[in-house]
PDB file of C-alpha atoms in Angstrom:
ATOM      1  CA  ARG A   1       0.048   0.016  -0.201  1.00  0.00           C
ATOM      2  CA  LYS A   2       1.466   3.412  -0.918  1.00  0.00           C
ATOM      3  CA  GLU A   3       1.753   5.892   1.775  1.00  0.00           C
ATOM      4  CA  VAL A   4      -0.233   8.465   0.557  1.00  0.00           C
ATOM      5  CA  GLU A   5      -2.932   7.633  -1.846  1.00  0.00           C
ATOM      6  CA  GLN A   6      -5.359   9.689  -3.959  1.00  0.00           C
ATOM      7  CA  ASP A   7      -7.803   9.223  -6.859  1.00  0.00           C
ATOM      8  CA  PRO A   8      -6.099  11.031  -9.846  1.00  0.00           C
ATOM      9  CA  GLY A   9      -9.571  11.607 -11.467  1.00  0.00           C
ATOM     10  CA  PRO A  10      -9.894  13.925 -13.403  1.00  0.00           C
ATOM     11  CA  PHE A  11     -13.069  14.909 -11.599  1.00  0.00           C
ATOM     12  CA  ASN A  12     -15.274  17.005 -14.180  1.00  0.00           C
ATOM     13  CA  VAL A  13     -17.659  19.447 -12.371  1.00  0.00           C
ATOM     14  CA  PRO A  14     -19.974  22.483 -13.600  1.00  0.00           C
ATOM     15  CA  GLU A  15     -19.717  25.500 -12.053  1.00  0.00           C
ATOM     16  CA  GLY A  16     -21.550  26.085  -8.760  1.00  0.00           C
ATOM     17  CA  ALA A  17     -21.291  22.206  -7.851  1.00  0.00           C
ATOM     18  CA  THR A  18     -19.517  20.671  -4.863  1.00  0.00           C
ATOM     19  CA  VAL A  19     -16.939  18.233  -5.194  1.00  0.00           C
ATOM     20  CA  ALA A  20     -15.017  16.346  -2.532  1.00  0.00           C
ATOM     21  CA  PHE A  21     -11.797  14.358  -2.598  1.00  0.00           C
ATOM     22  CA  ASN A  22     -10.492  11.932  -0.199  1.00  0.00           C
ATOM     23  CA  CYS A  23      -6.730  11.071   0.533  1.00  0.00           C
ATOM     24  CA  THR A  24      -5.770   7.946   2.577  1.00  0.00           C
ATOM     25  CA  TYR A  25      -2.574   7.425   4.129  1.00  0.00           C
ATOM     26  CA  SER A  26      -0.800   4.517   5.496  1.00  0.00           C
ATOM     27  CA  ASN A  27       1.310   5.377   8.522  1.00  0.00           C
ATOM     28  CA  SER A  28      -0.713   5.758  11.632  1.00  0.00           C
ATOM     29  CA  ALA A  29       1.972   7.868  13.452  1.00  0.00           C
ATOM     30  CA  SER A  30       1.339  10.696  10.879  1.00  0.00           C
ATOM     31  CA  GLN A  31       1.224  14.018  12.350  1.00  0.00           C
ATOM     32  CA  SER A  32       0.424  16.740  10.118  1.00  0.00           C
ATOM     33  CA  PHE A  33      -1.620  16.852   7.066  1.00  0.00           C
ATOM     34  CA  PHE A  34      -2.029  19.679   4.278  1.00  0.00           C
ATOM     35  CA  TRP A  35      -3.729  20.302   0.745  1.00  0.00           C
ATOM     36  CA  TYR A  36      -1.882  21.923  -1.610  1.00  0.00           C
ATOM     37  CA  ARG A  37      -2.887  23.223  -5.084  1.00  0.00           C
ATOM     38  CA  GLN A  38      -0.799  22.888  -8.089  1.00  0.00           C
ATOM     39  CA  ASP A  39      -1.419  24.566 -11.537  1.00  0.00           C
ATOM     40  CA  CYS A  40      -0.020  23.463 -14.788  1.00  0.00           C
ATOM     41  CA  ARG A  41       2.954  21.851 -13.243  1.00  0.00           C
ATOM     42  CA  LYS A  42       3.902  25.037 -11.530  1.00  0.00           C
ATOM     43  CA  GLU A  43       5.176  24.861  -7.799  1.00  0.00           C
ATOM     44  CA  PRO A  44       2.657  23.560  -5.296  1.00  0.00           C
ATOM     45  CA  LYS A  45       0.953  25.992  -3.350  1.00  0.00           C
ATOM     46  CA  LEU A  46      -0.437  25.480   0.044  1.00  0.00           C
ATOM     47  CA  LEU A  47      -4.203  25.595   0.150  1.00  0.00           C
ATOM     48  CA  MET A  48      -4.777  24.756   3.643  1.00  0.00           C
ATOM     49  CA  SER A  49      -3.649  22.897   6.797  1.00  0.00           C
ATOM     50  CA  VAL A  50      -5.781  20.175   8.140  1.00  0.00           C
ATOM     51  CA  TYR A  51      -6.620  19.868  11.618  1.00  0.00           C
ATOM     52  CA  SER A  52      -8.235  17.307  13.987  1.00  0.00           C
ATOM     53  CA  SER A  53     -11.361  19.032  14.537  1.00  0.00           C
ATOM     54  CA  GLY A  54     -11.968  19.865  10.791  1.00  0.00           C
ATOM     55  CA  ASN A  55     -11.501  23.267   9.461  1.00  0.00           C
ATOM     56  CA  GLU A  56     -12.932  25.569   6.836  1.00  0.00           C
ATOM     57  CA  ASP A  57     -11.247  28.530   4.901  1.00  0.00           C
ATOM     58  CA  GLY A  58     -14.429  30.140   2.538  1.00  0.00           C
ATOM     59  CA  ARG A  59     -15.417  27.684   0.346  1.00  0.00           C
ATOM     60  CA  PHE A  60     -13.092  24.904   1.147  1.00  0.00           C
ATOM     61  CA  THR A  61     -13.567  22.476   4.446  1.00  0.00           C
ATOM     62  CA  ALA A  62     -10.937  20.089   5.175  1.00  0.00           C
ATOM     63  CA  GLN A  63     -11.562  16.957   7.540  1.00  0.00           C
ATOM     64  CA  LEU A  64      -9.211  14.829   9.107  1.00  0.00           C
ATOM     65  CA  ASN A  65     -10.505  11.057  10.285  1.00  0.00           C
ATOM     66  CA  ARG A  66      -7.577   9.359  12.092  1.00  0.00           C
ATOM     67  CA  ALA A  67      -9.444   6.156  12.911  1.00  0.00           C
ATOM     68  CA  SER A  68      -9.791   5.530   9.206  1.00  0.00           C
ATOM     69  CA  GLN A  69      -6.651   7.310   8.105  1.00  0.00           C
ATOM     70  CA  TYR A  70      -7.982   9.613   5.766  1.00  0.00           C
ATOM     71  CA  ILE A  71      -8.359  13.309   5.002  1.00  0.00           C
ATOM     72  CA  SER A  72     -10.808  14.911   3.041  1.00  0.00           C
ATOM     73  CA  LEU A  73     -11.283  18.363   0.950  1.00  0.00           C
ATOM     74  CA  LEU A  74     -14.632  19.767   0.163  1.00  0.00           C
ATOM     75  CA  ILE A  75     -14.880  22.593  -2.340  1.00  0.00           C
ATOM     76  CA  ARG A  76     -18.307  24.274  -2.264  1.00  0.00           C
ATOM     77  CA  ASP A  77     -19.565  26.510  -5.098  1.00  0.00           C
ATOM     78  CA  SER A  78     -17.127  25.409  -7.439  1.00  0.00           C
ATOM     79  CA  LYS A  79     -15.340  28.319  -9.755  1.00  0.00           C
ATOM     80  CA  LEU A  80     -13.542  28.058 -13.042  1.00  0.00           C
ATOM     81  CA  SER A  81     -10.490  29.045 -11.185  1.00  0.00           C
ATOM     82  CA  ASP A  82     -10.581  26.210  -9.042  1.00  0.00           C
ATOM     83  CA  SER A  83      -9.532  24.039 -11.908  1.00  0.00           C
ATOM     84  CA  ALA A  84      -6.127  22.527 -10.842  1.00  0.00           C
ATOM     85  CA  THR A  85      -4.632  19.489  -9.374  1.00  0.00           C
ATOM     86  CA  TYR A  86      -4.983  19.136  -5.479  1.00  0.00           C
ATOM     87  CA  LEU A  87      -1.988  17.417  -3.703  1.00  0.00           C
ATOM     88  CA  CYS A  88      -2.532  15.641  -0.440  1.00  0.00           C
ATOM     89  CA  VAL A  89       0.505  15.999   1.951  1.00  0.00           C
ATOM     90  CA  VAL A  90       1.148  13.708   5.278  1.00  0.00           C
ATOM     91  CA  THR A  91       4.159  14.210   7.469  1.00  0.00           C
ATOM     92  CA  GLY A  92       4.895  11.371   9.692  1.00  0.00           C
ATOM     93  CA  GLY A  93       7.237  10.895  12.492  1.00  0.00           C
ATOM     94  CA  SER A  94      10.442  11.583  10.537  1.00  0.00           C
ATOM     95  CA  TYR A  95       8.880  15.171   9.857  1.00  0.00           C
ATOM     96  CA  ILE A  96       9.379  14.383   6.092  1.00  0.00           C
ATOM     97  CA  PRO A  97       6.307  15.433   3.911  1.00  0.00           C
ATOM     98  CA  THR A  98       5.019  12.869   1.656  1.00  0.00           C
ATOM     99  CA  PHE A  99       2.910  13.507  -1.466  1.00  0.00           C
ATOM    100  CA  GLY A 100       0.009  11.743  -3.092  1.00  0.00           C
ATOM    101  CA  ARG A 101       0.014  11.879  -6.705  1.00  0.00           C
ATOM    102  CA  GLY A 102      -2.620  14.637  -6.785  1.00  0.00           C
ATOM    103  CA  THR A 103      -6.434  14.896  -7.998  1.00  0.00           C
ATOM    104  CA  SER A 104      -7.372  16.633 -11.099  1.00  0.00           C
ATOM    105  CA  LEU A 105     -10.190  18.942 -11.123  1.00  0.00           C
ATOM    106  CA  ILE A 106     -12.021  20.372 -13.910  1.00  0.00           C
ATOM    107  CA  VAL A 107     -14.613  22.793 -13.596  1.00  0.00           C
ATOM    108  CA  HIS A 108     -16.465  23.715 -16.759  1.00  0.00           C
ATOM    109  CA  PRO A 109     -18.969  26.419 -17.655  1.00  0.00           C
TER     110      PRO A 109
ATOM    111  CA  ASN B   1      12.078  38.379   1.298  1.00  0.00           C
ATOM    112  CA  ALA B   2      12.568  36.475  -1.951  1.00  0.00           C
ATOM    113  CA  GLY B   3      11.683  33.178  -0.283  1.00  0.00           C
ATOM    114  CA  VAL B   4      13.009  30.132  -2.064  1.00  0.00           C
ATOM    115  CA  THR B   5      14.865  31.095  -5.279  1.00  0.00           C
ATOM    116  CA  GLN B   6      15.888  28.066  -7.804  1.00  0.00           C
ATOM    117  CA  THR B   7      18.023  28.555 -10.894  1.00  0.00           C
ATOM    118  CA  PRO B   8      18.104  27.847 -13.470  1.00  0.00           C
ATOM    119  CA  LYS B   9      14.469  27.863 -14.564  1.00  0.00           C
ATOM    120  CA  PHE B  10      14.871  25.683 -17.596  1.00  0.00           C
ATOM    121  CA  ARG B  11      17.996  23.345 -18.880  1.00  0.00           C
ATOM    122  CA  ILE B  12      18.667  21.102 -21.630  1.00  0.00           C
ATOM    123  CA  LEU B  13      21.474  18.394 -21.045  1.00  0.00           C
ATOM    124  CA  LYS B  14      23.155  15.839 -23.178  1.00  0.00           C
ATOM    125  CA  ILE B  15      23.373  12.315 -21.891  1.00  0.00           C
ATOM    126  CA  GLY B  16      26.821  12.120 -19.703  1.00  0.00           C
ATOM    127  CA  GLN B  17      26.712  15.895 -18.636  1.00  0.00           C
ATOM    128  CA  SER B  18      26.668  17.179 -15.396  1.00  0.00           C
ATOM    129  CA  MET B  19      25.108  19.969 -13.734  1.00  0.00           C
ATOM    130  CA  THR B  20      23.976  21.732 -10.294  1.00  0.00           C
ATOM    131  CA  LEU B  21      20.571  22.775  -9.717  1.00  0.00           C
ATOM    132  CA  GLN B  22      20.773  25.882  -7.351  1.00  0.00           C
ATOM    133  CA  CYS B  23      18.328  26.503  -4.266  1.00  0.00           C
ATOM    134  CA  ALA B  24      18.617  29.163  -1.676  1.00  0.00           C
ATOM    135  CA  GLN B  25      16.246  30.360   0.763  1.00  0.00           C
ATOM    136  CA  ASP B  26      16.331  33.639   2.922  1.00  0.00           C
ATOM    137  CA  MET B  27      13.771  32.684   5.878  1.00  0.00           C
ATOM    138  CA  ASN B  28      16.298  30.954   8.084  1.00  0.00           C
ATOM    139  CA  HIS B  29      14.582  27.649   7.692  1.00  0.00           C
ATOM    140  CA  ASN B  30      16.281  24.693   8.985  1.00  0.00           C
ATOM    141  CA  TYR B  31      14.612  21.783   6.842  1.00  0.00           C
ATOM    142  CA  MET B  32      15.092  21.609   3.000  1.00  0.00           C
ATOM    143  CA  TYR B  33      14.078  19.420   0.609  1.00  0.00           C
ATOM    144  CA  TRP B  34      14.481  18.580  -3.155  1.00  0.00           C
ATOM    145  CA  TYR B  35      11.703  16.894  -4.929  1.00  0.00           C
ATOM    146  CA  ARG B  36      11.081  15.691  -8.641  1.00  0.00           C
ATOM    147  CA  GLN B  37       7.808  15.551 -10.328  1.00  0.00           C
ATOM    148  CA  ASP B  38       7.288  13.281 -13.536  1.00  0.00           C
ATOM    149  CA  PRO B  39       4.482  14.057 -15.806  1.00  0.00           C
ATOM    150  CA  GLY B  40       1.146  12.922 -14.229  1.00  0.00           C
ATOM    151  CA  MET B  41       2.787  11.872 -10.954  1.00  0.00           C
ATOM    152  CA  GLY B  42       3.289  13.350  -7.489  1.00  0.00           C
ATOM    153  CA  LEU B  43       6.161  14.702  -5.984  1.00  0.00           C
ATOM    154  CA  LYS B  44       9.106  12.021  -5.044  1.00  0.00           C
ATOM    155  CA  LEU B  45      11.629  13.193  -2.450  1.00  0.00           C
ATOM    156  CA  ILE B  46      15.139  13.059  -3.752  1.00  0.00           C
ATOM    157  CA  TYR B  47      17.197  14.316  -0.749  1.00  0.00           C
ATOM    158  CA  TYR B  48      16.761  16.316   2.547  1.00  0.00           C
ATOM    159  CA  SER B  49      18.396  18.161   5.079  1.00  0.00           C
ATOM    160  CA  VAL B  50      17.471  19.179   8.489  1.00  0.00           C
ATOM    161  CA  GLY B  51      20.315  21.609   8.833  1.00  0.00           C
ATOM    162  CA  ALA B  52      23.632  22.716   8.044  1.00  0.00           C
ATOM    163  CA  GLY B  53      25.921  19.837   7.498  1.00  0.00           C
ATOM    164  CA  ILE B  54      23.425  17.103   7.637  1.00  0.00           C
ATOM    165  CA  THR B  55      21.713  15.823   4.716  1.00  0.00           C
ATOM    166  CA  ASP B  56      19.780  12.502   3.850  1.00  0.00           C
ATOM    167  CA  LYS B  57      18.584  10.416   1.229  1.00  0.00           C
ATOM    168  CA  GLY B  58      15.035  10.402   0.243  1.00  0.00           C
ATOM    169  CA  GLU B  59      13.153   7.945  -1.934  1.00  0.00           C
ATOM    170  CA  VAL B  60      14.764   8.463  -5.227  1.00  0.00           C
ATOM    171  CA  PRO B  61      18.506   9.611  -4.565  1.00  0.00           C
ATOM    172  CA  ASN B  62      20.345   7.633  -7.105  1.00  0.00           C
ATOM    173  CA  GLY B  63      21.945   9.549  -9.724  1.00  0.00           C
ATOM    174  CA  TYR B  64      21.949  12.683  -7.505  1.00  0.00           C
ATOM    175  CA  ASN B  65      24.125  14.241  -4.684  1.00  0.00           C
ATOM    176  CA  VAL B  66      23.563  17.300  -2.232  1.00  0.00           C
ATOM    177  CA  SER B  67      25.296  19.458   0.247  1.00  0.00           C
ATOM    178  CA  ARG B  68      24.284  21.825   2.787  1.00  0.00           C
ATOM    179  CA  SER B  69      27.211  23.801   3.984  1.00  0.00           C
ATOM    180  CA  THR B  70      25.041  26.723   4.940  1.00  0.00           C
ATOM    181  CA  THR B  71      21.469  27.303   6.332  1.00  0.00           C
ATOM    182  CA  GLU B  72      20.720  29.411   3.147  1.00  0.00           C
ATOM    183  CA  ASP B  73      21.948  27.050   0.294  1.00  0.00           C
ATOM    184  CA  PHE B  74      21.014  23.573  -0.766  1.00  0.00           C
ATOM    185  CA  PRO B  75      22.493  22.623  -4.109  1.00  0.00           C
ATOM    186  CA  LEU B  76      21.685  19.364  -6.130  1.00  0.00           C
ATOM    187  CA  ARG B  77      24.042  17.835  -8.475  1.00  0.00           C
ATOM    188  CA  LEU B  78      23.686  15.774 -11.197  1.00  0.00           C
ATOM    189  CA  GLU B  79      26.950  14.041 -12.211  1.00  0.00           C
ATOM    190  CA  LEU B  80      26.096  11.712 -15.365  1.00  0.00           C
ATOM    191  CA  ALA B  81      22.682  12.997 -16.774  1.00  0.00           C
ATOM    192  CA  ALA B  82      20.452  10.332 -17.831  1.00  0.00           C
ATOM    193  CA  PRO B  83      17.047  10.681 -20.112  1.00  0.00           C
ATOM    194  CA  SER B  84      15.254   9.126 -16.959  1.00  0.00           C
ATOM    195  CA  GLN B  85      16.277  12.163 -15.082  1.00  0.00           C
ATOM    196  CA  THR B  86      14.200  14.243 -17.507  1.00  0.00           C
ATOM    197  CA  SER B  87      11.759  15.871 -14.738  1.00  0.00           C
ATOM    198  CA  VAL B  88      10.792  19.000 -13.065  1.00  0.00           C
ATOM    199  CA  TYR B  89      12.598  19.839  -9.904  1.00  0.00           C
ATOM    200  CA  PHE B  90      11.456  21.660  -6.987  1.00  0.00           C
ATOM    201  CA  CYS B  91      13.219  22.779  -3.992  1.00  0.00           C
ATOM    202  CA  ALA B  92      11.547  23.539  -0.736  1.00  0.00           C
ATOM    203  CA  SER B  93      12.196  24.878   2.650  1.00  0.00           C
ATOM    204  CA  SER B  94      10.243  24.530   6.261  1.00  0.00           C
ATOM    205  CA  PRO B  95      10.786  26.065   9.533  1.00  0.00           C
ATOM    206  CA  THR B  96       9.848  22.441  10.873  1.00  0.00           C
ATOM    207  CA  ASP B  97      10.587  22.044  14.536  1.00  0.00           C
ATOM    208  CA  ARG B  98       9.795  18.941  16.351  1.00  0.00           C
ATOM    209  CA  ALA B  99       6.231  19.433  15.974  1.00  0.00           C
ATOM    210  CA  GLY B 100       6.434  19.079  12.147  1.00  0.00           C
ATOM    211  CA  ASN B 101       3.386  21.704  11.696  1.00  0.00           C
ATOM    212  CA  SER B 102       4.555  23.652   9.340  1.00  0.00           C
ATOM    213  CA  PRO B 103       4.183  23.691   5.824  1.00  0.00           C
ATOM    214  CA  LEU B 104       6.462  23.709   2.570  1.00  0.00           C
ATOM    215  CA  HIS B 105       7.629  26.703   0.889  1.00  0.00           C
ATOM    216  CA  PHE B 106       8.594  26.040  -2.590  1.00  0.00           C
ATOM    217  CA  GLY B 107      10.685  27.571  -5.100  1.00  0.00           C
ATOM    218  CA  ASN B 108       9.347  27.987  -8.895  1.00  0.00           C
ATOM    219  CA  GLY B 109      11.137  24.851  -9.964  1.00  0.00           C
ATOM    220  CA  THR B 110      13.999  23.700 -12.632  1.00  0.00           C
ATOM    221  CA  ARG B 111      12.651  21.987 -15.789  1.00  0.00           C
ATOM    222  CA  LEU B 112      15.506  19.730 -16.988  1.00  0.00           C
ATOM    223  CA  THR B 113      15.346  17.751 -19.967  1.00  0.00           C
ATOM    224  CA  VAL B 114      18.247  15.196 -20.861  1.00  0.00           C
ATOM    225  CA  THR B 115      18.608  14.268 -24.171  1.00  0.00           C
TER     226      THR B 115
END
């Protein structure tokens, strides 16, 4: 089992839709969790950290489920500008961030 | 603050040539990383460093070397370039302490083609 797994997609959704991505991780000792956004193979940029209690930033909501070892990202009211690849990042006891391969989102008019 | 600066942005190498990818950060971060990203794939860790004078291998270190003589600089060396090293290379840094809760700051990447 890979350390961090994501469905590569693409997820193809209309503007205004709600879409959710999951990411599973194998190391139960993982400590930190993040979602990054990457456009057209540019550098990844931090979208949001994921906290144990869940957290929200505008249209974006992140959740952590330690028992089932997954994190999720929910995007409400999708915009064309949300089209990108969303990378799940997990940091374990070694403090080395491990990336999933990313989930591609395409928002169409 | 410039953040994380990578040079060059693009490079074409012939098989067997060598080169150094430069990475510098001005945020006084202890942790620095080199990742490579192949088309349609996630980022794979090549080498990392937890501070000046300390480096360690990541997931895909073969064919690469690094050094960390200062906190600011973390160059990546390719000694004998091979077509399999064609990729986009990202350098990143983090102020990670033992809590490990800090996100990564990335450079803009170096697009390398080996022919």
